[in-house]
PDB file of C-alpha atoms in Angstrom:
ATOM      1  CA  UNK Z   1     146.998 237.984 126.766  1.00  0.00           C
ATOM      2  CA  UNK Z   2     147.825 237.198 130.412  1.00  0.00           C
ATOM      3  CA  UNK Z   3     148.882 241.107 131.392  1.00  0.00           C
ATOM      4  CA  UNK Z   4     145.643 241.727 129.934  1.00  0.00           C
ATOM      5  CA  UNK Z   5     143.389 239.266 132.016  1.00  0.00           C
ATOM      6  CA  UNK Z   6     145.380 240.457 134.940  1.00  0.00           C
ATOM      7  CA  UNK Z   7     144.432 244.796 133.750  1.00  0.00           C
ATOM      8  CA  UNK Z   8     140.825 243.326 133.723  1.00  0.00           C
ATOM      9  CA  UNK Z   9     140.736 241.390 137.182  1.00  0.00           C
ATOM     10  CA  UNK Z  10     142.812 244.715 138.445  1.00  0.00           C
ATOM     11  CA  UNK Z  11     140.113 247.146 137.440  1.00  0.00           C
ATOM     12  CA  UNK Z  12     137.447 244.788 139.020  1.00  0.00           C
ATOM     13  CA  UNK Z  13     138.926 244.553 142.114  1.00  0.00           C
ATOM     14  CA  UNK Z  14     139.314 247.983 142.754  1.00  0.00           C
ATOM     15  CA  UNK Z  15     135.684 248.731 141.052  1.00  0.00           C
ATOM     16  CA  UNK Z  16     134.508 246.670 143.752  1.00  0.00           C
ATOM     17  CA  UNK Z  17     136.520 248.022 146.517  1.00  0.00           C
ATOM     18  CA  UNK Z  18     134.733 251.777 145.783  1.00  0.00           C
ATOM     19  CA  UNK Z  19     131.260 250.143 145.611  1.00  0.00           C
ATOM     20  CA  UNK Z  20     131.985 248.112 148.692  1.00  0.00           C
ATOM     21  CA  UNK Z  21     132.881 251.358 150.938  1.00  0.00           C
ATOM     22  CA  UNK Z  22     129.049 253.120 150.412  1.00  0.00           C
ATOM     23  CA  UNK Z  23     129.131 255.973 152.840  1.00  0.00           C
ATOM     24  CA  UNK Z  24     126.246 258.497 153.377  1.00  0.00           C
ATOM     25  CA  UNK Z  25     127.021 261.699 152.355  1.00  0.00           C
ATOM     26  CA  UNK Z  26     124.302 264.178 152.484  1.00  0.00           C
ATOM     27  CA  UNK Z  27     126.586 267.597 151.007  1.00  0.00           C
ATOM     28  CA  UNK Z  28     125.737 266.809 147.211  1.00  0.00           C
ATOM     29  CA  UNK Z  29     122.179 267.213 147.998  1.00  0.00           C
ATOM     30  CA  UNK Z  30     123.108 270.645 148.918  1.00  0.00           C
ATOM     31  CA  UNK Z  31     124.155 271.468 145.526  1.00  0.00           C
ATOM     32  CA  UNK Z  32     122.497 272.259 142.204  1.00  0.00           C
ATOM     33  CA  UNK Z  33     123.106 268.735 141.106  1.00  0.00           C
ATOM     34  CA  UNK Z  34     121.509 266.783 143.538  1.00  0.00           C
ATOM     35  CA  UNK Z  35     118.867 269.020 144.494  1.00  0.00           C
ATOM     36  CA  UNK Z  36     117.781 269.348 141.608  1.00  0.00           C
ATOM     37  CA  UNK Z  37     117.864 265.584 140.828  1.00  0.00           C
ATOM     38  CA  UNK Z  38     115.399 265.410 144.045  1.00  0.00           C
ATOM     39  CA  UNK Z  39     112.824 267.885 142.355  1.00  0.00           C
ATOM     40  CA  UNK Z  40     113.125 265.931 139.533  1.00  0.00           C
ATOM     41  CA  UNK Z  41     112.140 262.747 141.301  1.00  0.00           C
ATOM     42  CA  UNK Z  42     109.334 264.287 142.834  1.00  0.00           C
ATOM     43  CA  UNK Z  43     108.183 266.026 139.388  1.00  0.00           C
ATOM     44  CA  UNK Z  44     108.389 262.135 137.847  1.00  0.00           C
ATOM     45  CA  UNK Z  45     105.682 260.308 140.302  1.00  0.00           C
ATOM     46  CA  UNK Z  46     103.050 263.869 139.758  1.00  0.00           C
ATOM     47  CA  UNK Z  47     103.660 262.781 136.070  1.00  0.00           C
ATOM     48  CA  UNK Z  48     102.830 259.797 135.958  1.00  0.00           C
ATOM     49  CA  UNK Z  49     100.101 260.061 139.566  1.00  0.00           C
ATOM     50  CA  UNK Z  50      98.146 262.720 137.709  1.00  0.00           C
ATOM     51  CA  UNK Z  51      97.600 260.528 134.402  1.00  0.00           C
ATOM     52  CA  UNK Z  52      98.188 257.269 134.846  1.00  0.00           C
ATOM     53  CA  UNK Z  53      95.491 257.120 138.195  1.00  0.00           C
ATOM     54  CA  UNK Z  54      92.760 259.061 136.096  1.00  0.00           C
ATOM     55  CA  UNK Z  55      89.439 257.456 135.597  1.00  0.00           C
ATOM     56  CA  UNK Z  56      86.369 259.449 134.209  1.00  0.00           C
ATOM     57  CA  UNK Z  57      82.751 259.003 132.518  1.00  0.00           C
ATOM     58  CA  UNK Z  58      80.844 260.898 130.192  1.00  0.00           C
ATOM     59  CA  UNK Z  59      77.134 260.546 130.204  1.00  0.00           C
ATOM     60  CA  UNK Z  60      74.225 261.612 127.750  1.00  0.00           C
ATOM     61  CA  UNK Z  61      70.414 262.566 128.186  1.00  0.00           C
ATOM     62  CA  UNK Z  62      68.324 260.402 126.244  1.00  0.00           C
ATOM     63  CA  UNK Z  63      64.625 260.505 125.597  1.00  0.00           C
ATOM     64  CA  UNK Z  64      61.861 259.349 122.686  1.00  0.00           C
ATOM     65  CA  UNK Z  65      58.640 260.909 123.281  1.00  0.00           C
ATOM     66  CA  UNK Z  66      56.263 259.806 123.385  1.00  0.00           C
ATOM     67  CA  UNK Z  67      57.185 256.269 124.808  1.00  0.00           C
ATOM     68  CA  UNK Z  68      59.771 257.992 127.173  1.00  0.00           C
ATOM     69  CA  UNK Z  69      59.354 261.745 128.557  1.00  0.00           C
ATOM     70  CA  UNK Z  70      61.631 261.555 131.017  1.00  0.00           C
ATOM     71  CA  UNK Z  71      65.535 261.744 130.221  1.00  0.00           C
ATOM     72  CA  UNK Z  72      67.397 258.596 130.645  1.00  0.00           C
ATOM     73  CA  UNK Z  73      71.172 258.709 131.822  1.00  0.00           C
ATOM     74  CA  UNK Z  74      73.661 256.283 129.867  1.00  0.00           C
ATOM     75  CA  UNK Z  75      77.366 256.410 130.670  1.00  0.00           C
ATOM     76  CA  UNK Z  76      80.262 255.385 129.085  1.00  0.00           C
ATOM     77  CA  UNK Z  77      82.865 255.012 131.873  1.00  0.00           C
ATOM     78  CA  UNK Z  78      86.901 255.702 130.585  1.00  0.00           C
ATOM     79  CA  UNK Z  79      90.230 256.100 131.796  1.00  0.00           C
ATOM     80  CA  UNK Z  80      93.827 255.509 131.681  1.00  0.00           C
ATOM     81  CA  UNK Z  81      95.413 254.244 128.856  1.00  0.00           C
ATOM     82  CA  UNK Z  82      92.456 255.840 127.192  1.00  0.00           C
ATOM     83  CA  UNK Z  83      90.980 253.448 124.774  1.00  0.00           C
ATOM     84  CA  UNK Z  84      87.786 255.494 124.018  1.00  0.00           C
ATOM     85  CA  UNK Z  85      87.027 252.863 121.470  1.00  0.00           C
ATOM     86  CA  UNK Z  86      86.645 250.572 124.232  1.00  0.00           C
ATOM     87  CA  UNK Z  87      84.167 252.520 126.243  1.00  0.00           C
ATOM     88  CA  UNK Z  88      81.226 251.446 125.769  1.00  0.00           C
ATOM     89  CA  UNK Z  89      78.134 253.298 126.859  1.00  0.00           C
ATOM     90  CA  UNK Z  90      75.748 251.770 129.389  1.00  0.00           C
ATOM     91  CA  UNK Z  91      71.705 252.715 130.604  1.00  0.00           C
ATOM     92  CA  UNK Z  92      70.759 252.133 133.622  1.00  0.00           C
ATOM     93  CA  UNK Z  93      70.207 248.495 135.056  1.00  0.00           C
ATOM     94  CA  UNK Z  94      67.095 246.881 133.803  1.00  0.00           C
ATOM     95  CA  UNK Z  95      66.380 250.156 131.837  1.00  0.00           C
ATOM     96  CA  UNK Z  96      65.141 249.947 128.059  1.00  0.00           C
ATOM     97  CA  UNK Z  97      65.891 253.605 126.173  1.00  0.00           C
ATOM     98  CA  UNK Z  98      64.208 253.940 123.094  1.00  0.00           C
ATOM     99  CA  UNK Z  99      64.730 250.131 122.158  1.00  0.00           C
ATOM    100  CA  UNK Z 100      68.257 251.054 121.812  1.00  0.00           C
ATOM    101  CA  UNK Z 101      71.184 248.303 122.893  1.00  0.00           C
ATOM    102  CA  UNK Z 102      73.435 251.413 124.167  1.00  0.00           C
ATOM    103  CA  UNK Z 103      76.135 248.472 124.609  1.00  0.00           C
ATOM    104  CA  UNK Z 104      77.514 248.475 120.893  1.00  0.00           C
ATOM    105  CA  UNK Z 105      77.969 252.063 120.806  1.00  0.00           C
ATOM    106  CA  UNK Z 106      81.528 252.890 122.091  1.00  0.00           C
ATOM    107  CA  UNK Z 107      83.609 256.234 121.801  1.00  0.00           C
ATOM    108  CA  UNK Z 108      86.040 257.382 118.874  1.00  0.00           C
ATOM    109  CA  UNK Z 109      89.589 257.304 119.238  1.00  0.00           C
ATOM    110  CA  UNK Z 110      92.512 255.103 120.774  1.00  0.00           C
ATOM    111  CA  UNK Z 111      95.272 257.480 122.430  1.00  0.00           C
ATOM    112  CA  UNK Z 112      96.451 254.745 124.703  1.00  0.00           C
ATOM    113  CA  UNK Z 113      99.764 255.200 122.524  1.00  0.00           C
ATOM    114  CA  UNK Z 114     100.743 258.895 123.659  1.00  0.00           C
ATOM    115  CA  UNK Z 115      99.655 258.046 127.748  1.00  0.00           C
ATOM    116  CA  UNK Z 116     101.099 254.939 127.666  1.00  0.00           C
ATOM    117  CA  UNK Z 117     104.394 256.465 126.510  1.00  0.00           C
ATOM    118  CA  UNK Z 118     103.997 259.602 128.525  1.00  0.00           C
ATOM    119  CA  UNK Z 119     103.229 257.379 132.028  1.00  0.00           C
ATOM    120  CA  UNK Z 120     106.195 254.316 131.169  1.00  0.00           C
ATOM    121  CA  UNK Z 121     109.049 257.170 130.172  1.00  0.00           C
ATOM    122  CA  UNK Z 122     107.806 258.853 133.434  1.00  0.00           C
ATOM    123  CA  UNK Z 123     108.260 255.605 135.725  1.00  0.00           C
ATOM    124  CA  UNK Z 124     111.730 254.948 134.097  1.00  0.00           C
ATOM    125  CA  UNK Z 125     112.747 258.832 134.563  1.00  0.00           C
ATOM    126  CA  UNK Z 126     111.688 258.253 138.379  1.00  0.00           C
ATOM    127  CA  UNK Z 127     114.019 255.022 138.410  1.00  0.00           C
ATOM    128  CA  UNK Z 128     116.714 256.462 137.164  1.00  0.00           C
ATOM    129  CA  UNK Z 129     116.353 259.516 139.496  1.00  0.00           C
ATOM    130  CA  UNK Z 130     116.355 257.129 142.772  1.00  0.00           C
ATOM    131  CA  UNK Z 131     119.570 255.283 140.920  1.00  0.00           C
ATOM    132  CA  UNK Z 132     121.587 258.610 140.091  1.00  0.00           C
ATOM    133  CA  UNK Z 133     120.845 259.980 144.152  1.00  0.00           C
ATOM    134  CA  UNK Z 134     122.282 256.578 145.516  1.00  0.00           C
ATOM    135  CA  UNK Z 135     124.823 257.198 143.482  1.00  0.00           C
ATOM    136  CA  UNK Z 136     125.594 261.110 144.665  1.00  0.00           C
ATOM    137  CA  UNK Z 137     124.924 260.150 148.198  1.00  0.00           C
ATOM    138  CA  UNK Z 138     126.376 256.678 148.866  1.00  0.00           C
ATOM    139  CA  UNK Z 139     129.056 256.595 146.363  1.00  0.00           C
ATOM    140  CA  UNK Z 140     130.288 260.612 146.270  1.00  0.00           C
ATOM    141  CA  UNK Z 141     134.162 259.351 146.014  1.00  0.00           C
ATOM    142  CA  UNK Z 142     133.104 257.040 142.919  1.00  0.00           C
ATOM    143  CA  UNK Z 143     131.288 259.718 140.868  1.00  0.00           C
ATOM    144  CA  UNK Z 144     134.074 262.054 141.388  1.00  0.00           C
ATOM    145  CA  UNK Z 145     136.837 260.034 140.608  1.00  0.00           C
ATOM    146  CA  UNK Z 146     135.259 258.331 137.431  1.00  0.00           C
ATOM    147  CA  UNK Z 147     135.197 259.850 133.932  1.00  0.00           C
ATOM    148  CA  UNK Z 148     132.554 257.735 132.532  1.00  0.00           C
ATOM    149  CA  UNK Z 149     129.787 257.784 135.446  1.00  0.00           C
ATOM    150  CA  UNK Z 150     129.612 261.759 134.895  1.00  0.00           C
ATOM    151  CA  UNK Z 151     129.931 262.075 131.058  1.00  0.00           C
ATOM    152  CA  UNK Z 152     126.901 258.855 131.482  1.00  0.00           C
ATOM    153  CA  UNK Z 153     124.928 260.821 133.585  1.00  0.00           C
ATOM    154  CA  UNK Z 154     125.131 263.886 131.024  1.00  0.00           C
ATOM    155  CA  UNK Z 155     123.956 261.838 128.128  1.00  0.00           C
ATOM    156  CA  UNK Z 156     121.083 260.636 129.786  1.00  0.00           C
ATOM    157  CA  UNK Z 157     120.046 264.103 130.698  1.00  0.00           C
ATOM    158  CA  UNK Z 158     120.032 265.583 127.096  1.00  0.00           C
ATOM    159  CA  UNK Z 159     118.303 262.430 125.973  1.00  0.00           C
ATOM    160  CA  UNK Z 160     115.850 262.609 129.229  1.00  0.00           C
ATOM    161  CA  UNK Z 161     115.395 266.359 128.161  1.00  0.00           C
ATOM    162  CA  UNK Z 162     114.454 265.660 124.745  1.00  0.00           C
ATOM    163  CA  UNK Z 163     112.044 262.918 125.342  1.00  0.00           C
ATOM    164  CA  UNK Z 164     110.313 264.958 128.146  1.00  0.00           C
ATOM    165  CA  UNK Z 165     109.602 267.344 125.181  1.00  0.00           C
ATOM    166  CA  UNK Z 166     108.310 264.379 122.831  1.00  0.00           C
ATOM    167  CA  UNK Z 167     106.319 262.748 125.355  1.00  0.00           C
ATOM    168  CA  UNK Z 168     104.961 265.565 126.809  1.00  0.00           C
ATOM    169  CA  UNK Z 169     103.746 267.157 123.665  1.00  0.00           C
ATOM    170  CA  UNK Z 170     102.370 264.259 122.217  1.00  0.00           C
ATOM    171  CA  UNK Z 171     100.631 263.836 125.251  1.00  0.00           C
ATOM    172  CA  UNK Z 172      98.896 267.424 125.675  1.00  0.00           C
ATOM    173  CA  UNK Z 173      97.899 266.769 121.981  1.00  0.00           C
ATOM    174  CA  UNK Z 174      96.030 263.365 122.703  1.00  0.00           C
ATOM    175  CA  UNK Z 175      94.675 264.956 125.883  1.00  0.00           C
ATOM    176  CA  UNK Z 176      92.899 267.644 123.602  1.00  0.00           C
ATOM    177  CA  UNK Z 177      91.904 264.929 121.039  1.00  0.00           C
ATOM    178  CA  UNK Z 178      90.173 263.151 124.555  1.00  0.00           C
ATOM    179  CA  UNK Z 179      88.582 266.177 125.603  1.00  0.00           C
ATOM    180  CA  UNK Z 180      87.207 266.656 122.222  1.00  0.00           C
ATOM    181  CA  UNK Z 181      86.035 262.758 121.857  1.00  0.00           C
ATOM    182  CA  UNK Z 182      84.023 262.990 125.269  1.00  0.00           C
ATOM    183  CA  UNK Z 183      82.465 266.284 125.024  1.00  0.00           C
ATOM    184  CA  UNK Z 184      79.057 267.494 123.283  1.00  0.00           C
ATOM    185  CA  UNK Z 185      80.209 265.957 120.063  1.00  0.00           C
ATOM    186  CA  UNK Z 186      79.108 262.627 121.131  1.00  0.00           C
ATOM    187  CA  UNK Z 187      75.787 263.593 120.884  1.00  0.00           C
ATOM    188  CA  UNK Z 188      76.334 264.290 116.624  1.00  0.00           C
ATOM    189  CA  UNK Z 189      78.211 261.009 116.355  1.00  0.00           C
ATOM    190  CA  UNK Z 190      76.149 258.633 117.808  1.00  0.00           C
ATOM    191  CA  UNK Z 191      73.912 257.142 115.358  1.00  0.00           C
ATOM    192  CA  UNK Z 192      70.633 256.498 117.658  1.00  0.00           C
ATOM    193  CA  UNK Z 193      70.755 260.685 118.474  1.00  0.00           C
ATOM    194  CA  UNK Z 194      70.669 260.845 114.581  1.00  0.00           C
ATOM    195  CA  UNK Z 195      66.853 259.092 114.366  1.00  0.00           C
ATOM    196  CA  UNK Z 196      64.149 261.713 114.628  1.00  0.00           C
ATOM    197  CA  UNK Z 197      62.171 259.358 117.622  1.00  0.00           C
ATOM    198  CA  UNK Z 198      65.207 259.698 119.754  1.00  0.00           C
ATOM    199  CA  UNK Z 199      66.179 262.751 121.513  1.00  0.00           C
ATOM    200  CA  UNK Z 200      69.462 263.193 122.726  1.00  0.00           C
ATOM    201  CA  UNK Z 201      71.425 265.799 125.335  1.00  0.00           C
ATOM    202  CA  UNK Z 202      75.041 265.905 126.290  1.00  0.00           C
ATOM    203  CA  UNK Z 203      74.949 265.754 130.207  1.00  0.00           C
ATOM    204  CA  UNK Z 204      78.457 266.267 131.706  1.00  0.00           C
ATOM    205  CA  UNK Z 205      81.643 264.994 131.581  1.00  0.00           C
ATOM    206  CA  UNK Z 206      84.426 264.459 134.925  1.00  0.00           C
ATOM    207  CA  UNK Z 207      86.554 267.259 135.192  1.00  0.00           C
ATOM    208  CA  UNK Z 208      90.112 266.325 133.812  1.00  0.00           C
ATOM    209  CA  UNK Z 209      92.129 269.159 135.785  1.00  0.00           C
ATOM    210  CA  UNK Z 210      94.338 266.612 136.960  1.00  0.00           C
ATOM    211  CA  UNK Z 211      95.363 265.525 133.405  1.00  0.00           C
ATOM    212  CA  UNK Z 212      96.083 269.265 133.245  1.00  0.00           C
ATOM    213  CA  UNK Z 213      98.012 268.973 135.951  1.00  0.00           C
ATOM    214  CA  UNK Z 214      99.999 265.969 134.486  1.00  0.00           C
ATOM    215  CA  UNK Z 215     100.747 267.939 130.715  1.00  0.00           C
ATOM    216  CA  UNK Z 216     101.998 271.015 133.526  1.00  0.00           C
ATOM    217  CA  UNK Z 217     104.464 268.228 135.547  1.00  0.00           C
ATOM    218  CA  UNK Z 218     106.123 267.217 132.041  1.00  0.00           C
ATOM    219  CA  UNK Z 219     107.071 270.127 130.674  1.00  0.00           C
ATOM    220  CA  UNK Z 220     108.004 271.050 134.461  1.00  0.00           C
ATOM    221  CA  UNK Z 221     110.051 268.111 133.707  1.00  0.00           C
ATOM    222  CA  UNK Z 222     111.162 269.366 130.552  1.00  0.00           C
ATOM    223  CA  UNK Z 223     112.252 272.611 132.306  1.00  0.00           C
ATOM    224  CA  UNK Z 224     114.367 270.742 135.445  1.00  0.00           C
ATOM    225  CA  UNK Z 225     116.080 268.181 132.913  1.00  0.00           C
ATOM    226  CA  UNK Z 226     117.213 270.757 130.766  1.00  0.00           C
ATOM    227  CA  UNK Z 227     118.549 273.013 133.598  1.00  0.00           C
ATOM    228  CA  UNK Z 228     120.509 270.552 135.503  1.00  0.00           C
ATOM    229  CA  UNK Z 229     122.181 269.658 132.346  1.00  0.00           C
ATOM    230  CA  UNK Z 230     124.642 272.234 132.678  1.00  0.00           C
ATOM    231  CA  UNK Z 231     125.126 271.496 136.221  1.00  0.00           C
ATOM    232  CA  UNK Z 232     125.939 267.577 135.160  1.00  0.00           C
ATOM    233  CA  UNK Z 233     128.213 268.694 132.641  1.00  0.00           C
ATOM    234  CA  UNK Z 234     130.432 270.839 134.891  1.00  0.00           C
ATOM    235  CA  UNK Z 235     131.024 267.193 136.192  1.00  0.00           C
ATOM    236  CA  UNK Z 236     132.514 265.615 133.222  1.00  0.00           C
ATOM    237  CA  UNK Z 237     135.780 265.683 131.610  1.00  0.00           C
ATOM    238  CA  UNK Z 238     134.676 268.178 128.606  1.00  0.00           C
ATOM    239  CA  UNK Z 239     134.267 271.268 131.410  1.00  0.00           C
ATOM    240  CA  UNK Z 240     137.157 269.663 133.509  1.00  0.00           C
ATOM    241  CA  UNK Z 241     139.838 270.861 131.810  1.00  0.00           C
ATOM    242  CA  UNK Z 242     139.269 274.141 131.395  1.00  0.00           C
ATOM    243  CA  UNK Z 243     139.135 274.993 134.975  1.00  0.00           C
ATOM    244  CA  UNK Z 244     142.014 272.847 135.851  1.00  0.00           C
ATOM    245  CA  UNK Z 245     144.788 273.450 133.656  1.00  0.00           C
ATOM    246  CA  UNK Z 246     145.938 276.710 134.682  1.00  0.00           C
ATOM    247  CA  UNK Z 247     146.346 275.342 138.353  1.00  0.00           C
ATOM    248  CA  UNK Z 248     148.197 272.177 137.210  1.00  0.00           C
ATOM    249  CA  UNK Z 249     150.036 274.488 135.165  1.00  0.00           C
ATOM    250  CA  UNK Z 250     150.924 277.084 138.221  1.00  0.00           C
ATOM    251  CA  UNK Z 251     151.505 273.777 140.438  1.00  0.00           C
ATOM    252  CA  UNK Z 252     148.735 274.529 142.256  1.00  0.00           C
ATOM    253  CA  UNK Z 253     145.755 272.652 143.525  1.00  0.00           C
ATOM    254  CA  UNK Z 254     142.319 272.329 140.884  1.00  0.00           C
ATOM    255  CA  UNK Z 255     139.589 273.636 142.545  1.00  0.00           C
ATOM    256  CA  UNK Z 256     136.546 270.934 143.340  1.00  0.00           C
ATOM    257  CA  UNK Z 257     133.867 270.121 141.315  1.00  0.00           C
ATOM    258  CA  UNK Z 258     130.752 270.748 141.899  1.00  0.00           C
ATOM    259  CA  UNK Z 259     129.496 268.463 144.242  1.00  0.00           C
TER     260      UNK Z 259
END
């Protein structure tokens, strides 16, 4: 038991002797590995910028001849996470359309699920980006030397690949579902447009090109995480050993990694 405690308080000790000695080192950023781990921290925050800043409204023309000739403007007013059913539509101040109390009608649809994963796996993917470069830049010696650290970093990247994928494509899907939910089809779904005394237009909706932009960034995403992972795995022990056992063999010297 006590050669044990002793392995254990060894391995700290020297653990914290590597972390202790942080040392910039700007070279890995030169390579594949960490460049491309800075493009991928700069593809994370467009991600989650583009959707998770977005706010928007929708509005309607409304009129009920004869009592009202002129159209009336009512708005519902949305936005990130995207609760349509939560948007409720709202006249003008002091304004009385067609006897109508424009407050209980909302919009269909709740896709707060798909943004809300899309924007949180974003922010963690952008953590884990700033965590991995302090790593390749302050700790270079630590990364190298360990056979864990690399074959960690690998994993995450196939999973991080994956759910880019997931996330993404659930998102593009909701985003059509929203586009859908605010365009002319509110008119047919609103009950008060369906009585013959009230006439109802669609109006305009805010342009959601930068939710475009934000389905383009993930499977951008996608793309990066899914290229670097060959460049992470020429860092682990399962590509190791097939470049460096002829060398050892030959007693000469392995050649480096890639960082």
């Amino acid at each position: 038991m006590a050669p044990n405690i002793y392995l254990v308080r060894q391995r700290i000790s020297r653990l914290g002797q590597r972390m202790s000695g942080f040392q910039i080192n700007l070279n890995p950023l030169k390579e594949p590995l960490g460049f491309i781990k800075v493009l991928e921290w700069i593809a994370s925050i467009f991600a989650f910028a583009t959707c998770g800043g977005f706010k928007g409204q929708t509005e309607i023309q409304v009129n009920c001849p004869p009592t009202i000739t002129e159209n009336k403007t009512v708005t519902a007013t949305f936005g990130y996470p995207f609760r349509l059913n939560e948007a409720s539509f709202q006249p003008p101040p002091g304004v009385n359309i067609c006897d109508v109390n424009w407050k209980d009608y909302v919009l269909i649809g709740d896709y707060s699920s798909s943004a809300q994963f899309y924007v949180t796996f974003a922010v963690f993917v952008f953590l884990y980006c700033i965590a991995a470069l302090l790593l390749y830049v302050g700790y270079t010696s630590l990364y190298l030397d360990s056979r864990k650290l690399p074959m960690i970093d690998f994993v995450v990247t196939l999973v991080a690949t994956f759910l880019w994928l997931v996330s993404t494509s659930a998102w593009a899907k909701a985003l059509t579902d929203i586009k859908i939910a605010t365009g002319h089809n509110i008119v047919d779904e609103l009950s008060p447009c369906k009585k013959k005394a009230v006439l109802c237009y669609f109006g305009s909706v805010t342009s959601m090109g930068s939710l475009n932009v934000s389905v383009i960034f993930g499977f951008l995403n996608m793309i990066l995480w899914g290229g670097n992972a060959w460049f992470v795995y020429k860092e682990t022990s399962l590509h190791s050993p097939s470049n460096t056992s002829a060398p050892h063999s030959q007693g000469g010297i392995p050649p480096p990694t890639g960082i």
